[in-house]
Amino acid sequence: MISANAAMTGFYDYGEAARSVLIAIAASYAALDLAGRVTAASGRARLARLSGGAIAMGIGIWAMHFKAMLAFRLPVSVKYQWPTVLLSLVIAILAAAFALYVASREKFGSVQALTGSVIMGGGIATLHYIDMAAMRLPAITRFSLLLVIFSILLAVLFSLLALQLAFDLREETRWSVPRRLGSATLMGVAVSAMHYTGMAAASFIPGPPPDLSHAVSISQLGNNGIAIVTLIVIVAAMDYHPVQQFIVESVEGDRFFNSLCVPIAVVFHD
């Protein structure tokens, strides 16, 4: 039996960790802003804003978790199985869609709060541990059950806080930016705490070489690219100017379908 003392010693790049927290805050601010936009819309425009908001918010949540994982350094090479990482992104978008839907409803009672926080929190915890399952390295991952449970509880509590703040601030006009920024900072720190608690639950014991099927390594350029693209998507989702107006109007009319009728070339490589 391998001794627990054989666990690898890891450390964090604090600069990368700080950037992951900033992404979490940006995604949280977007959630608060988008909740109000979804609430104010109806019909197909509401669906368009809900879909766009879910994609932006989901990418933000996912990017925070994945970038925070990349901030963790181990003395061995770590790759990631991209289909599993993609699955975690889909889960993040679905969790974000559900959160925006709940926060934009007319009522937010105790039943909605409990159900919403459990589903959203469960989704966030799921994407975190799926991302960890995507890791490919010559080690066996072991988890502290107590810390895993604690991280899931934190995810549920964070979700309850996020949903309540999004509901309360969705129609806020006076002091909206300072209040949303303060609330987003609180939410961003909370979701980051959940992530790093989940990471603390894991220990890595030296093991056999991993299966590298569909595994990719993430360069520093790719790491920075994740942050840049995520912030662009979040800002674009919040900045309601003619581009977003065109999307909303297109969904309501035939222009949306006509705009899809463009030639697209797809090349497959064996």
CSV table of C-alpha atoms in Angstrom, one decimal, residues 14-243:
chain,number,residue,atom,x,y,z
A,14,TYR,CA,-0.3,33.1,-7.6
A,15,GLY,CA,-0.5,35.4,-10.6
A,16,GLU,CA,-2.5,32.9,-12.6
A,17,ALA,CA,-4.7,32.2,-9.5
A,18,ALA,CA,-5.4,35.9,-9.1
A,19,ARG,CA,-6.4,36.2,-12.7
A,20,SER,CA,-8.8,33.3,-12.3
A,21,VAL,CA,-10.5,35.2,-9.4
A,22,LEU,CA,-10.8,38.3,-11.6
A,23,ILE,CA,-12.5,36.2,-14.3
A,24,ALA,CA,-14.9,34.8,-11.7
A,25,ILE,CA,-15.7,38.4,-10.6
A,26,ALA,CA,-16.2,39.5,-14.3
A,27,ALA,CA,-18.5,36.4,-14.9
A,28,SER,CA,-20.4,37.3,-11.7
A,29,TYR,CA,-20.9,40.9,-12.8
A,30,ALA,CA,-22.1,39.7,-16.2
A,31,ALA,CA,-24.6,37.4,-14.5
A,32,LEU,CA,-26.1,40.3,-12.5
A,33,ASP,CA,-26.2,42.5,-15.5
A,34,LEU,CA,-27.7,39.8,-17.8
A,35,ALA,CA,-30.4,38.9,-15.3
A,36,GLY,CA,-31.9,42.3,-15.6
A,37,ARG,CA,-31.7,42.2,-19.4
A,38,VAL,CA,-33.4,38.8,-19.6
A,39,THR,CA,-36.1,40.0,-17.2
A,40,ALA,CA,-36.9,43.1,-19.3
A,41,ALA,CA,-37.4,41.0,-22.5
A,42,SER,CA,-40.2,38.8,-23.6
A,43,GLY,CA,-40.9,36.2,-26.3
A,44,ARG,CA,-38.1,35.4,-28.7
A,45,ALA,CA,-36.1,38.3,-27.6
A,46,ARG,CA,-36.1,36.9,-24.1
A,47,LEU,CA,-34.9,33.5,-25.5
A,48,ALA,CA,-32.1,35.2,-27.4
A,49,ARG,CA,-30.9,37.1,-24.4
A,50,LEU,CA,-31.2,34.1,-22.2
A,51,SER,CA,-29.2,32.0,-24.7
A,52,GLY,CA,-26.5,34.6,-25.2
A,53,GLY,CA,-26.2,35.3,-21.5
A,54,ALA,CA,-26.0,31.6,-20.7
A,55,ILE,CA,-23.1,31.1,-23.2
A,56,ALA,CA,-21.2,34.2,-21.9
A,57,MET,CA,-21.8,33.4,-18.2
A,58,GLY,CA,-21.1,29.7,-18.7
A,59,ILE,CA,-17.8,30.3,-20.5
A,60,GLY,CA,-16.8,32.7,-17.7
A,61,ILE,CA,-17.6,30.1,-15.0
A,62,TRP,CA,-15.8,27.4,-16.9
A,63,ALA,CA,-12.8,29.6,-17.7
A,64,MET,CA,-12.4,30.5,-14.0
A,65,HIS,CA,-12.3,26.8,-13.0
A,66,PHE,CA,-10.0,25.7,-15.8
A,67,LYS,CA,-7.6,28.6,-15.5
A,68,ALA,CA,-7.4,28.0,-11.8
A,69,MET,CA,-6.5,24.4,-12.5
A,70,LEU,CA,-3.8,25.5,-14.9
A,71,ALA,CA,-2.4,27.7,-12.0
A,72,PHE,CA,-1.7,24.5,-10.1
A,73,ARG,CA,1.8,23.2,-10.7
A,74,LEU,CA,2.9,19.6,-10.2
A,75,PRO,CA,6.4,18.1,-10.7
A,76,VAL,CA,5.2,16.1,-13.7
A,77,SER,CA,3.7,16.9,-17.0
A,78,VAL,CA,-0.1,17.4,-17.0
A,79,LYS,CA,-2.3,17.1,-20.1
A,80,TYR,CA,-6.0,17.4,-20.5
A,81,GLN,CA,-8.5,15.1,-22.4
A,82,TRP,CA,-10.3,17.7,-24.5
A,83,PRO,CA,-13.6,15.8,-24.9
A,84,THR,CA,-14.0,15.8,-21.1
A,85,VAL,CA,-13.0,19.4,-20.9
A,86,LEU,CA,-15.6,20.2,-23.6
A,87,LEU,CA,-18.3,18.3,-21.5
A,88,SER,CA,-17.5,20.5,-18.5
A,89,LEU,CA,-18.0,23.6,-20.6
A,90,VAL,CA,-21.4,22.4,-21.8
A,91,ILE,CA,-22.4,21.7,-18.2
A,92,ALA,CA,-21.3,25.2,-17.2
A,93,ILE,CA,-23.5,26.8,-19.9
A,94,LEU,CA,-26.5,24.7,-18.9
A,95,ALA,CA,-26.0,25.7,-15.2
A,96,ALA,CA,-25.7,29.4,-16.3
A,97,ALA,CA,-28.9,29.1,-18.4
A,98,PHE,CA,-30.8,27.6,-15.5
A,99,ALA,CA,-29.5,30.4,-13.1
A,100,LEU,CA,-30.5,33.2,-15.5
A,101,TYR,CA,-33.9,31.6,-16.0
A,102,VAL,CA,-34.6,31.3,-12.2
A,103,ALA,CA,-33.3,34.9,-11.5
A,104,SER,CA,-35.5,36.4,-14.2
A,105,ARG,CA,-38.7,34.8,-13.0
A,106,GLU,CA,-41.4,37.0,-11.4
A,107,LYS,CA,-41.2,35.2,-8.1
A,108,PHE,CA,-38.2,33.9,-6.1
A,109,GLY,CA,-39.6,32.1,-3.1
A,110,SER,CA,-37.9,29.6,-0.7
A,111,VAL,CA,-38.8,26.6,-2.9
A,112,GLN,CA,-37.3,28.3,-6.0
A,113,ALA,CA,-34.3,29.4,-4.0
A,114,LEU,CA,-33.6,25.9,-2.7
A,115,THR,CA,-34.2,24.1,-5.9
A,116,GLY,CA,-32.3,26.6,-8.0
A,117,SER,CA,-29.3,26.6,-5.6
A,118,VAL,CA,-29.1,22.8,-5.5
A,119,ILE,CA,-29.3,22.4,-9.3
A,120,MET,CA,-26.9,25.3,-10.1
A,121,GLY,CA,-24.5,24.4,-7.3
A,122,GLY,CA,-24.5,20.8,-8.3
A,123,GLY,CA,-23.7,21.9,-11.9
A,124,ILE,CA,-20.8,24.0,-10.8
A,125,ALA,CA,-19.4,21.2,-8.6
A,126,THR,CA,-19.9,18.7,-11.4
A,127,LEU,CA,-18.0,20.8,-13.9
A,128,HIS,CA,-15.2,21.2,-11.4
A,129,TYR,CA,-14.7,17.5,-10.8
A,130,ILE,CA,-15.2,16.7,-14.5
A,131,ASP,CA,-12.4,19.1,-15.2
A,132,MET,CA,-10.2,17.3,-12.7
A,133,ALA,CA,-11.2,14.0,-14.3
A,134,ALA,CA,-9.8,15.4,-17.6
A,135,MET,CA,-6.3,15.6,-16.1
A,136,ARG,CA,-3.8,13.1,-17.6
A,137,LEU,CA,-0.7,12.7,-15.6
A,138,PRO,CA,1.4,9.8,-14.2
A,139,ALA,CA,-0.4,9.8,-10.9
A,140,ILE,CA,-3.4,8.4,-9.1
A,141,THR,CA,-5.8,11.1,-7.8
A,142,ARG,CA,-7.2,10.5,-4.4
A,143,PHE,CA,-9.9,12.7,-2.7
A,144,SER,CA,-10.7,13.7,0.8
A,145,LEU,CA,-14.4,12.9,1.1
A,146,LEU,CA,-14.9,15.5,3.8
A,147,LEU,CA,-13.4,18.3,1.6
A,148,VAL,CA,-15.3,17.1,-1.4
A,149,ILE,CA,-18.6,17.3,0.5
A,150,PHE,CA,-17.6,20.7,1.9
A,151,SER,CA,-16.8,22.0,-1.6
A,152,ILE,CA,-20.2,20.9,-2.9
A,153,LEU,CA,-21.9,22.6,0.0
A,154,LEU,CA,-19.9,25.8,-0.8
A,155,ALA,CA,-21.1,25.5,-4.4
A,156,VAL,CA,-24.7,25.3,-3.3
A,157,LEU,CA,-24.4,28.2,-0.9
A,158,PHE,CA,-22.6,30.3,-3.6
A,159,SER,CA,-25.4,29.5,-6.0
A,160,LEU,CA,-28.0,30.6,-3.4
A,161,LEU,CA,-26.1,33.9,-2.9
A,162,ALA,CA,-25.8,34.4,-6.6
A,163,LEU,CA,-29.4,33.8,-7.4
A,164,GLN,CA,-30.6,36.0,-4.6
A,165,LEU,CA,-28.3,38.9,-5.6
A,166,ALA,CA,-29.3,38.5,-9.3
A,167,PHE,CA,-33.0,38.6,-8.4
A,168,ASP,CA,-32.6,41.6,-6.0
A,169,LEU,CA,-30.4,43.6,-8.4
A,170,ARG,CA,-32.0,42.8,-11.7
A,171,GLU,CA,-34.1,46.0,-11.8
A,172,GLU,CA,-31.6,48.1,-9.8
A,173,THR,CA,-31.0,51.5,-11.4
A,174,ARG,CA,-29.7,53.8,-8.7
A,175,TRP,CA,-26.1,52.9,-7.7
A,176,SER,CA,-26.5,49.9,-9.9
A,177,VAL,CA,-22.8,49.7,-11.0
A,178,PRO,CA,-21.3,50.0,-7.5
A,179,ARG,CA,-23.8,47.6,-6.0
A,180,ARG,CA,-23.3,45.1,-8.7
A,181,LEU,CA,-19.6,45.4,-8.6
A,182,GLY,CA,-19.5,44.8,-4.9
A,183,SER,CA,-21.9,41.9,-5.2
A,184,ALA,CA,-19.9,40.5,-8.1
A,185,THR,CA,-16.7,40.6,-6.1
A,186,LEU,CA,-18.4,38.7,-3.2
A,187,MET,CA,-19.7,36.1,-5.7
A,188,GLY,CA,-16.4,35.8,-7.5
A,189,VAL,CA,-14.5,35.2,-4.2
A,190,ALA,CA,-17.2,32.7,-3.2
A,191,VAL,CA,-17.0,30.6,-6.3
A,192,SER,CA,-13.2,30.7,-6.2
A,193,ALA,CA,-13.3,29.5,-2.6
A,194,MET,CA,-15.3,26.5,-3.8
A,195,HIS,CA,-12.8,25.7,-6.5
A,196,TYR,CA,-9.7,25.9,-4.3
A,197,THR,CA,-11.5,23.8,-1.7
A,198,GLY,CA,-12.1,21.2,-4.3
A,199,MET,CA,-8.5,21.3,-5.4
A,200,ALA,CA,-7.4,20.9,-1.8
A,201,ALA,CA,-9.5,17.8,-1.6
A,202,ALA,CA,-7.2,16.1,-4.1
A,203,SER,CA,-3.8,14.5,-3.6
A,204,PHE,CA,-1.7,13.0,-6.4
A,205,ILE,CA,0.2,9.7,-5.8
A,206,PRO,CA,2.9,8.7,-8.3
A,207,GLY,CA,1.5,6.1,-10.7
A,208,PRO,CA,1.8,4.5,-14.1
A,209,PRO,CA,1.9,6.5,-17.4
A,210,PRO,CA,-1.5,7.8,-18.3
A,211,ASP,CA,-3.7,7.1,-21.3
A,212,LEU,CA,-3.0,10.1,-23.6
A,213,SER,CA,-5.8,9.4,-26.1
A,214,HIS,CA,-7.4,12.8,-27.0
A,215,ALA,CA,-5.1,14.5,-24.5
A,216,VAL,CA,-3.6,17.9,-25.2
A,217,SER,CA,-1.2,20.2,-23.4
A,218,ILE,CA,-2.0,23.8,-22.7
A,219,SER,CA,0.8,26.2,-23.5
A,220,GLN,CA,1.2,29.6,-21.8
A,221,LEU,CA,-0.1,31.2,-25.0
A,222,GLY,CA,-3.2,29.0,-24.8
A,223,ASN,CA,-3.6,29.8,-21.1
A,224,ASN,CA,-3.6,33.5,-21.8
A,225,GLY,CA,-5.9,33.0,-24.8
A,226,ILE,CA,-8.5,31.4,-22.5
A,227,ALA,CA,-8.6,34.5,-20.3
A,228,ILE,CA,-8.6,37.0,-23.2
A,229,VAL,CA,-11.3,35.3,-25.2
A,230,THR,CA,-13.5,34.8,-22.1
A,231,LEU,CA,-13.3,38.5,-21.2
A,232,ILE,CA,-14.1,39.5,-24.7
A,233,VAL,CA,-17.2,37.3,-24.7
A,234,ILE,CA,-18.3,38.6,-21.3
A,235,VAL,CA,-17.9,42.2,-22.3
A,236,ALA,CA,-19.6,41.7,-25.6
A,237,ALA,CA,-22.6,40.1,-23.9
A,238,MET,CA,-23.0,43.0,-21.5
A,239,ASP,CA,-22.4,45.8,-24.0
A,240,TYR,CA,-25.9,46.2,-25.5
A,241,HIS,CA,-25.2,48.2,-28.7
A,242,PRO,CA,-26.1,47.7,-32.3
A,243,VAL,CA,-24.5,44.3,-32.7
